[in-house]
Amino acid sequence: MVSLRQILIALGDPLVEVEVAPDGLEGEITDVVVIEPDDPPEVRPGDLALVIGARGRAAVPLIRAAGRQGAAAAAVKVESDSALPLLRSAATDAGIALLAVAPDVRWEQLATLVRGVLESARGAADEDAGETLGDLFSLAQTIAELTGGIVSIEDTASRVLAYSRSDDEVDELRRLSILGRQGPAPYLAMLHEWGVYRRLRATEEVVRIEERPDLGIRTRLAVGVHAGGRPLGSIWVQQGATPLAERAEQALVGAARVAALHLVRQPSAAGTRFRENLLAGMLDGRSDPVSVARQIGADPAKPAAVVAFAPREAEPADRTELELRRAALAAVISVHAAAYRRSALVTQLGDRTYAFLPDLPPNGEPALLELTREMVAAARTRVRAAVGCVVAGVEDVGVSRQEADRVLDAMARGLDLEVATLADVRSQVLVSETLAMLAEQPRLRDPRLTALRSRHPDLAVSLLAYLDALGDVRPAAARLHVHPNTLRYRVRRAAEVAGIDLGDPLVRLFASLQLRLPPGV
């Protein structure tokens, strides 16, 4: 389902403005249709009706007719502000939202953009574990945040397919491009003369175009989008009020590879979903890793690794907000992963996002760790990441995923770390897994310690602090903010109540483990 609000967010201010919305902005938009004065309107419930050929007051009958047939919204061009009150009144009476379209917007451009949003949503409607990374508008917004610029994604005919939202002032070229019109002729001629379009069609090279204040054009980066050597379009990043990000060019390379998955089979996102499902099946053990590697063009015999990501804070109860956060995280990871390795895969399983990185170089662990840190830093929400071991070939990718999960599980149990490997937290992982076993199997616990924790929690806390300090009372007492004599009394009392011999090293060892179990276990 796509709401009117989502359509408006995707289109942004340059194209349309809401004049009235009697039923709010959450109504579903199912299709976009064109209605003209000379033809009987054919409108179905949920349609967005584009009123063509009738401006201002002349559009009133068509707005009313669209409302009678159940349209969710009507878009019109307004000749003057004096016509707005009449149009608003007609839309309110008809129970239909009224959108005012900028005078120089081409109707076919507006219809194409709306249909793109609708088709992307339909392509993602039935996804579960391999949910699509989002439509081109979401990708454009992700690129904007990674580069610090203002983004548009175009096809090979330089038609804008999607663009990012921006609070910065856009230059004349971007404004005209979004409106479906050509930019300044002298500037476009220079782009051709400099070979910019030729380079975008022929290579994956990021092209930098310096600003031209005399033409109202700001600095830009551009990169071609390709698949199998075939040009599919391009991504343009305009510099806004602040300089572009230091690693903007690297982000653009990855973004172009992600965009190619969307553009190969536009308007369907099947290509993207297929790759995500490949990884989900491989990680779940349903797909042969060697076969998957061959399908994505990776060498099954080269080293590979899995990195797992999870939120560091409680996930929102609202499912829409939750899905938006997960999609945003997956998009950021995909752009970075694709920039690092063309054949990288990203998918979501449960509340975790996984990146599969094949074709790693020998001794590639430091670079993989640095890449993971960049992903976490670029994420729009607070996340933690666990880097699985680098395995010799993709046949052992399950080992890497298992290790990443083990590390992430331990990190979730109180470790204040953003990125970690097993080597960083080995002791915590082993203790964490031992505690998980104790929690799941009560028969492995000492009932005397269980009774002590439930009936005398203060004594249990004091005993654990004493054991952690290896029997040194002063630092243990300082940690608990009590007098050393008070702690000595509590330790003796704990041993008496529980009936345990603290002179036995095995008793001390097991007590230090069991007393670490979460409260209530």
PDB file of C-alpha atoms in Angstrom, residues 340-519:
ATOM      1  CA  TYR A 340      33.961  -2.784  -1.742  1.00  0.00           C
ATOM      2  CA  ARG A 341      33.005  -5.892  -3.738  1.00  0.00           C
ATOM      3  CA  ARG A 342      30.737  -5.889  -6.787  1.00  0.00           C
ATOM      4  CA  SER A 343      29.329  -9.338  -5.944  1.00  0.00           C
ATOM      5  CA  ALA A 344      28.502  -8.511  -2.311  1.00  0.00           C
ATOM      6  CA  LEU A 345      25.050  -9.511  -1.059  1.00  0.00           C
ATOM      7  CA  VAL A 346      22.932  -7.978   1.702  1.00  0.00           C
ATOM      8  CA  THR A 347      19.752  -9.337   3.260  1.00  0.00           C
ATOM      9  CA  GLN A 348      17.691  -9.250   6.447  1.00  0.00           C
ATOM     10  CA  LEU A 349      16.847 -12.203   8.657  1.00  0.00           C
ATOM     11  CA  GLY A 350      14.734 -11.397  11.692  1.00  0.00           C
ATOM     12  CA  ASP A 351      16.061  -8.286  13.390  1.00  0.00           C
ATOM     13  CA  ARG A 352      19.527  -8.653  11.885  1.00  0.00           C
ATOM     14  CA  THR A 353      21.030  -7.474   8.618  1.00  0.00           C
ATOM     15  CA  TYR A 354      23.764  -9.567   7.017  1.00  0.00           C
ATOM     16  CA  ALA A 355      26.406  -8.618   4.459  1.00  0.00           C
ATOM     17  CA  PHE A 356      28.167 -11.379   2.523  1.00  0.00           C
ATOM     18  CA  LEU A 357      31.540 -10.271   1.142  1.00  0.00           C
ATOM     19  CA  PRO A 358      33.177 -12.715  -1.282  1.00  0.00           C
ATOM     20  CA  ASP A 359      36.412 -12.507  -3.287  1.00  0.00           C
ATOM     21  CA  LEU A 360      38.382 -11.128  -0.342  1.00  0.00           C
ATOM     22  CA  PRO A 361      42.143 -10.707  -0.767  1.00  0.00           C
ATOM     23  CA  PRO A 362      44.613 -12.706   1.355  1.00  0.00           C
ATOM     24  CA  ASN A 363      45.043 -11.133   4.782  1.00  0.00           C
ATOM     25  CA  GLY A 364      42.001  -8.980   4.121  1.00  0.00           C
ATOM     26  CA  GLU A 365      40.795  -8.868   7.736  1.00  0.00           C
ATOM     27  CA  PRO A 366      42.024  -5.300   8.505  1.00  0.00           C
ATOM     28  CA  ALA A 367      40.301  -3.876   5.419  1.00  0.00           C
ATOM     29  CA  LEU A 368      37.108  -5.769   6.259  1.00  0.00           C
ATOM     30  CA  LEU A 369      37.143  -4.389   9.790  1.00  0.00           C
ATOM     31  CA  GLU A 370      37.665  -0.840   8.505  1.00  0.00           C
ATOM     32  CA  LEU A 371      34.801  -1.270   6.017  1.00  0.00           C
ATOM     33  CA  THR A 372      32.507  -2.424   8.817  1.00  0.00           C
ATOM     34  CA  ARG A 373      33.393   0.616  10.915  1.00  0.00           C
ATOM     35  CA  GLU A 374      32.521   2.848   7.956  1.00  0.00           C
ATOM     36  CA  MET A 375      29.140   1.132   7.593  1.00  0.00           C
ATOM     37  CA  VAL A 376      28.320   1.590  11.271  1.00  0.00           C
ATOM     38  CA  ALA A 377      29.406   5.238  11.181  1.00  0.00           C
ATOM     39  CA  ALA A 378      27.234   5.865   8.101  1.00  0.00           C
ATOM     40  CA  ALA A 379      24.123   4.171   9.506  1.00  0.00           C
ATOM     41  CA  ARG A 380      21.227   6.506  10.289  1.00  0.00           C
ATOM     42  CA  THR A 381      20.433   4.615  13.497  1.00  0.00           C
ATOM     43  CA  ARG A 382      22.704   3.346  16.270  1.00  0.00           C
ATOM     44  CA  VAL A 383      23.820  -0.166  15.364  1.00  0.00           C
ATOM     45  CA  ARG A 384      26.431  -2.690  16.407  1.00  0.00           C
ATOM     46  CA  ALA A 385      28.261  -4.987  14.017  1.00  0.00           C
ATOM     47  CA  ALA A 386      30.035  -8.310  14.396  1.00  0.00           C
ATOM     48  CA  VAL A 387      32.610  -9.412  11.832  1.00  0.00           C
ATOM     49  CA  GLY A 388      32.654 -13.152  11.235  1.00  0.00           C
ATOM     50  CA  CYS A 389      35.874 -15.010  10.520  1.00  0.00           C
ATOM     51  CA  VAL A 390      37.294 -14.910   7.000  1.00  0.00           C
ATOM     52  CA  VAL A 391      36.876 -18.435   5.604  1.00  0.00           C
ATOM     53  CA  ALA A 392      39.020 -19.950   2.857  1.00  0.00           C
ATOM     54  CA  GLY A 393      36.094 -20.429   0.462  1.00  0.00           C
ATOM     55  CA  VAL A 394      32.364 -19.879   0.263  1.00  0.00           C
ATOM     56  CA  GLU A 395      31.636 -23.500   1.224  1.00  0.00           C
ATOM     57  CA  ASP A 396      32.438 -22.499   4.821  1.00  0.00           C
ATOM     58  CA  VAL A 397      30.416 -19.271   4.828  1.00  0.00           C
ATOM     59  CA  GLY A 398      28.093 -20.801   7.433  1.00  0.00           C
ATOM     60  CA  VAL A 399      31.008 -20.844   9.872  1.00  0.00           C
ATOM     61  CA  SER A 400      31.550 -17.119   9.349  1.00  0.00           C
ATOM     62  CA  ARG A 401      27.844 -16.354   9.840  1.00  0.00           C
ATOM     63  CA  GLN A 402      27.756 -18.477  13.014  1.00  0.00           C
ATOM     64  CA  GLU A 403      30.766 -16.663  14.440  1.00  0.00           C
ATOM     65  CA  ALA A 404      29.272 -13.261  13.624  1.00  0.00           C
ATOM     66  CA  ASP A 405      26.064 -14.245  15.415  1.00  0.00           C
ATOM     67  CA  ARG A 406      28.005 -15.474  18.457  1.00  0.00           C
ATOM     68  CA  VAL A 407      29.859 -12.176  18.719  1.00  0.00           C
ATOM     69  CA  LEU A 408      26.682 -10.147  18.208  1.00  0.00           C
ATOM     70  CA  ASP A 409      24.889 -12.162  20.918  1.00  0.00           C
ATOM     71  CA  ALA A 410      27.690 -11.397  23.371  1.00  0.00           C
ATOM     72  CA  MET A 411      27.739  -7.714  22.419  1.00  0.00           C
ATOM     73  CA  ALA A 412      24.013  -7.507  23.175  1.00  0.00           C
ATOM     74  CA  ARG A 413      24.666  -8.692  26.739  1.00  0.00           C
ATOM     75  CA  GLY A 414      26.117  -5.459  28.052  1.00  0.00           C
ATOM     76  CA  LEU A 415      29.238  -4.869  25.931  1.00  0.00           C
ATOM     77  CA  ASP A 416      29.589  -1.212  24.971  1.00  0.00           C
ATOM     78  CA  LEU A 417      31.121  -1.857  21.547  1.00  0.00           C
ATOM     79  CA  GLU A 418      30.080  -0.819  18.055  1.00  0.00           C
ATOM     80  CA  VAL A 419      32.240  -3.215  16.028  1.00  0.00           C
ATOM     81  CA  ALA A 420      33.917  -6.403  17.211  1.00  0.00           C
ATOM     82  CA  THR A 421      35.452  -9.687  16.084  1.00  0.00           C
ATOM     83  CA  LEU A 422      35.700 -12.911  18.059  1.00  0.00           C
ATOM     84  CA  ALA A 423      39.318 -12.056  18.922  1.00  0.00           C
ATOM     85  CA  ASP A 424      38.129  -8.831  20.564  1.00  0.00           C
ATOM     86  CA  VAL A 425      35.550 -10.475  22.819  1.00  0.00           C
ATOM     87  CA  ARG A 426      36.465 -14.148  22.990  1.00  0.00           C
ATOM     88  CA  SER A 427      36.212 -14.412  26.797  1.00  0.00           C
ATOM     89  CA  GLN A 428      32.893 -12.551  26.826  1.00  0.00           C
ATOM     90  CA  VAL A 429      31.555 -14.821  24.063  1.00  0.00           C
ATOM     91  CA  LEU A 430      32.540 -18.012  25.872  1.00  0.00           C
ATOM     92  CA  VAL A 431      31.128 -16.841  29.204  1.00  0.00           C
ATOM     93  CA  SER A 432      27.994 -15.567  27.475  1.00  0.00           C
ATOM     94  CA  GLU A 433      27.399 -18.918  25.797  1.00  0.00           C
ATOM     95  CA  THR A 434      28.023 -20.763  29.063  1.00  0.00           C
ATOM     96  CA  LEU A 435      25.474 -18.545  30.824  1.00  0.00           C
ATOM     97  CA  ALA A 436      22.995 -19.162  28.026  1.00  0.00           C
ATOM     98  CA  MET A 437      23.399 -22.901  28.606  1.00  0.00           C
ATOM     99  CA  LEU A 438      22.879 -22.464  32.350  1.00  0.00           C
ATOM    100  CA  ALA A 439      19.788 -20.367  31.712  1.00  0.00           C
ATOM    101  CA  GLU A 440      18.284 -22.960  29.377  1.00  0.00           C
ATOM    102  CA  GLN A 441      19.094 -26.003  31.561  1.00  0.00           C
ATOM    103  CA  PRO A 442      18.217 -25.502  35.254  1.00  0.00           C
ATOM    104  CA  ARG A 443      19.583 -28.954  36.124  1.00  0.00           C
ATOM    105  CA  LEU A 444      23.095 -27.613  35.527  1.00  0.00           C
ATOM    106  CA  ARG A 445      22.712 -24.966  38.251  1.00  0.00           C
ATOM    107  CA  ASP A 446      23.594 -25.319  41.933  1.00  0.00           C
ATOM    108  CA  PRO A 447      20.259 -25.060  43.802  1.00  0.00           C
ATOM    109  CA  ARG A 448      22.013 -23.529  46.808  1.00  0.00           C
ATOM    110  CA  LEU A 449      23.177 -20.576  44.710  1.00  0.00           C
ATOM    111  CA  THR A 450      19.734 -20.310  43.104  1.00  0.00           C
ATOM    112  CA  ALA A 451      18.174 -19.980  46.561  1.00  0.00           C
ATOM    113  CA  LEU A 452      20.791 -17.416  47.626  1.00  0.00           C
ATOM    114  CA  ARG A 453      20.054 -15.196  44.585  1.00  0.00           C
ATOM    115  CA  SER A 454      16.297 -15.325  45.076  1.00  0.00           C
ATOM    116  CA  ARG A 455      16.131 -14.936  48.881  1.00  0.00           C
ATOM    117  CA  HIS A 456      19.200 -12.789  49.606  1.00  0.00           C
ATOM    118  CA  PRO A 457      20.056 -10.838  46.432  1.00  0.00           C
ATOM    119  CA  ASP A 458      22.226  -8.354  48.335  1.00  0.00           C
ATOM    120  CA  LEU A 459      24.400 -11.182  49.655  1.00  0.00           C
ATOM    121  CA  ALA A 460      24.661 -12.688  46.154  1.00  0.00           C
ATOM    122  CA  VAL A 461      25.810  -9.347  44.702  1.00  0.00           C
ATOM    123  CA  SER A 462      28.409  -8.949  47.445  1.00  0.00           C
ATOM    124  CA  LEU A 463      29.694 -12.502  46.955  1.00  0.00           C
ATOM    125  CA  LEU A 464      30.071 -11.982  43.175  1.00  0.00           C
ATOM    126  CA  ALA A 465      32.014  -8.730  43.700  1.00  0.00           C
ATOM    127  CA  TYR A 466      34.302 -10.544  46.164  1.00  0.00           C
ATOM    128  CA  LEU A 467      34.905 -13.411  43.705  1.00  0.00           C
ATOM    129  CA  ASP A 468      35.553 -10.997  40.800  1.00  0.00           C
ATOM    130  CA  ALA A 469      38.217  -9.282  42.930  1.00  0.00           C
ATOM    131  CA  LEU A 470      39.875 -12.674  43.551  1.00  0.00           C
ATOM    132  CA  GLY A 471      39.187 -12.377  47.260  1.00  0.00           C
ATOM    133  CA  ASP A 472      40.730  -8.919  47.642  1.00  0.00           C
ATOM    134  CA  VAL A 473      38.210  -7.229  49.924  1.00  0.00           C
ATOM    135  CA  ARG A 474      39.264  -3.593  49.566  1.00  0.00           C
ATOM    136  CA  PRO A 475      38.695  -3.107  45.793  1.00  0.00           C
ATOM    137  CA  ALA A 476      35.508  -5.192  45.987  1.00  0.00           C
ATOM    138  CA  ALA A 477      34.182  -3.051  48.863  1.00  0.00           C
ATOM    139  CA  ALA A 478      35.093   0.131  46.987  1.00  0.00           C
ATOM    140  CA  ARG A 479      33.162  -1.103  43.969  1.00  0.00           C
ATOM    141  CA  LEU A 480      30.090  -1.682  46.148  1.00  0.00           C
ATOM    142  CA  HIS A 481      30.623   1.549  48.117  1.00  0.00           C
ATOM    143  CA  VAL A 482      30.663  -0.264  51.477  1.00  0.00           C
ATOM    144  CA  HIS A 483      33.219  -0.649  54.290  1.00  0.00           C
ATOM    145  CA  PRO A 484      35.600  -3.645  53.903  1.00  0.00           C
ATOM    146  CA  ASN A 485      34.382  -5.088  57.208  1.00  0.00           C
ATOM    147  CA  THR A 486      30.796  -4.892  55.932  1.00  0.00           C
ATOM    148  CA  LEU A 487      31.773  -6.875  52.840  1.00  0.00           C
ATOM    149  CA  ARG A 488      33.648  -9.474  54.913  1.00  0.00           C
ATOM    150  CA  TYR A 489      30.512 -10.005  57.000  1.00  0.00           C
ATOM    151  CA  ARG A 490      28.306 -10.332  53.881  1.00  0.00           C
ATOM    152  CA  VAL A 491      30.648 -12.893  52.268  1.00  0.00           C
ATOM    153  CA  ARG A 492      30.728 -15.040  55.442  1.00  0.00           C
ATOM    154  CA  ARG A 493      26.962 -14.745  55.751  1.00  0.00           C
ATOM    155  CA  ALA A 494      26.457 -15.724  52.079  1.00  0.00           C
ATOM    156  CA  ALA A 495      28.583 -18.856  52.541  1.00  0.00           C
ATOM    157  CA  GLU A 496      26.647 -19.799  55.692  1.00  0.00           C
ATOM    158  CA  VAL A 497      23.188 -19.222  54.153  1.00  0.00           C
ATOM    159  CA  ALA A 498      24.046 -21.111  50.953  1.00  0.00           C
ATOM    160  CA  GLY A 499      25.990 -23.827  52.752  1.00  0.00           C
ATOM    161  CA  ILE A 500      28.979 -23.616  50.412  1.00  0.00           C
ATOM    162  CA  ASP A 501      32.725 -23.870  51.075  1.00  0.00           C
ATOM    163  CA  LEU A 502      34.499 -20.849  49.569  1.00  0.00           C
ATOM    164  CA  GLY A 503      37.833 -22.547  50.274  1.00  0.00           C
ATOM    165  CA  ASP A 504      37.074 -24.908  47.378  1.00  0.00           C
ATOM    166  CA  PRO A 505      38.327 -23.369  44.074  1.00  0.00           C
ATOM    167  CA  LEU A 506      35.718 -25.270  42.025  1.00  0.00           C
ATOM    168  CA  VAL A 507      32.934 -23.856  44.204  1.00  0.00           C
ATOM    169  CA  ARG A 508      34.319 -20.350  43.684  1.00  0.00           C
ATOM    170  CA  LEU A 509      34.598 -20.915  39.911  1.00  0.00           C
ATOM    171  CA  PHE A 510      31.039 -22.151  39.497  1.00  0.00           C
ATOM    172  CA  ALA A 511      29.586 -19.522  41.861  1.00  0.00           C
ATOM    173  CA  SER A 512      31.195 -16.727  39.832  1.00  0.00           C
ATOM    174  CA  LEU A 513      29.435 -18.102  36.728  1.00  0.00           C
ATOM    175  CA  GLN A 514      25.979 -18.825  38.117  1.00  0.00           C
ATOM    176  CA  LEU A 515      25.772 -15.524  40.001  1.00  0.00           C
ATOM    177  CA  ARG A 516      26.168 -13.771  36.634  1.00  0.00           C
ATOM    178  CA  LEU A 517      22.847 -15.073  35.326  1.00  0.00           C
ATOM    179  CA  PRO A 518      20.278 -12.343  34.579  1.00  0.00           C
ATOM    180  CA  PRO A 519      17.791 -11.563  37.380  1.00  0.00           C
TER     181      PRO A 519
END
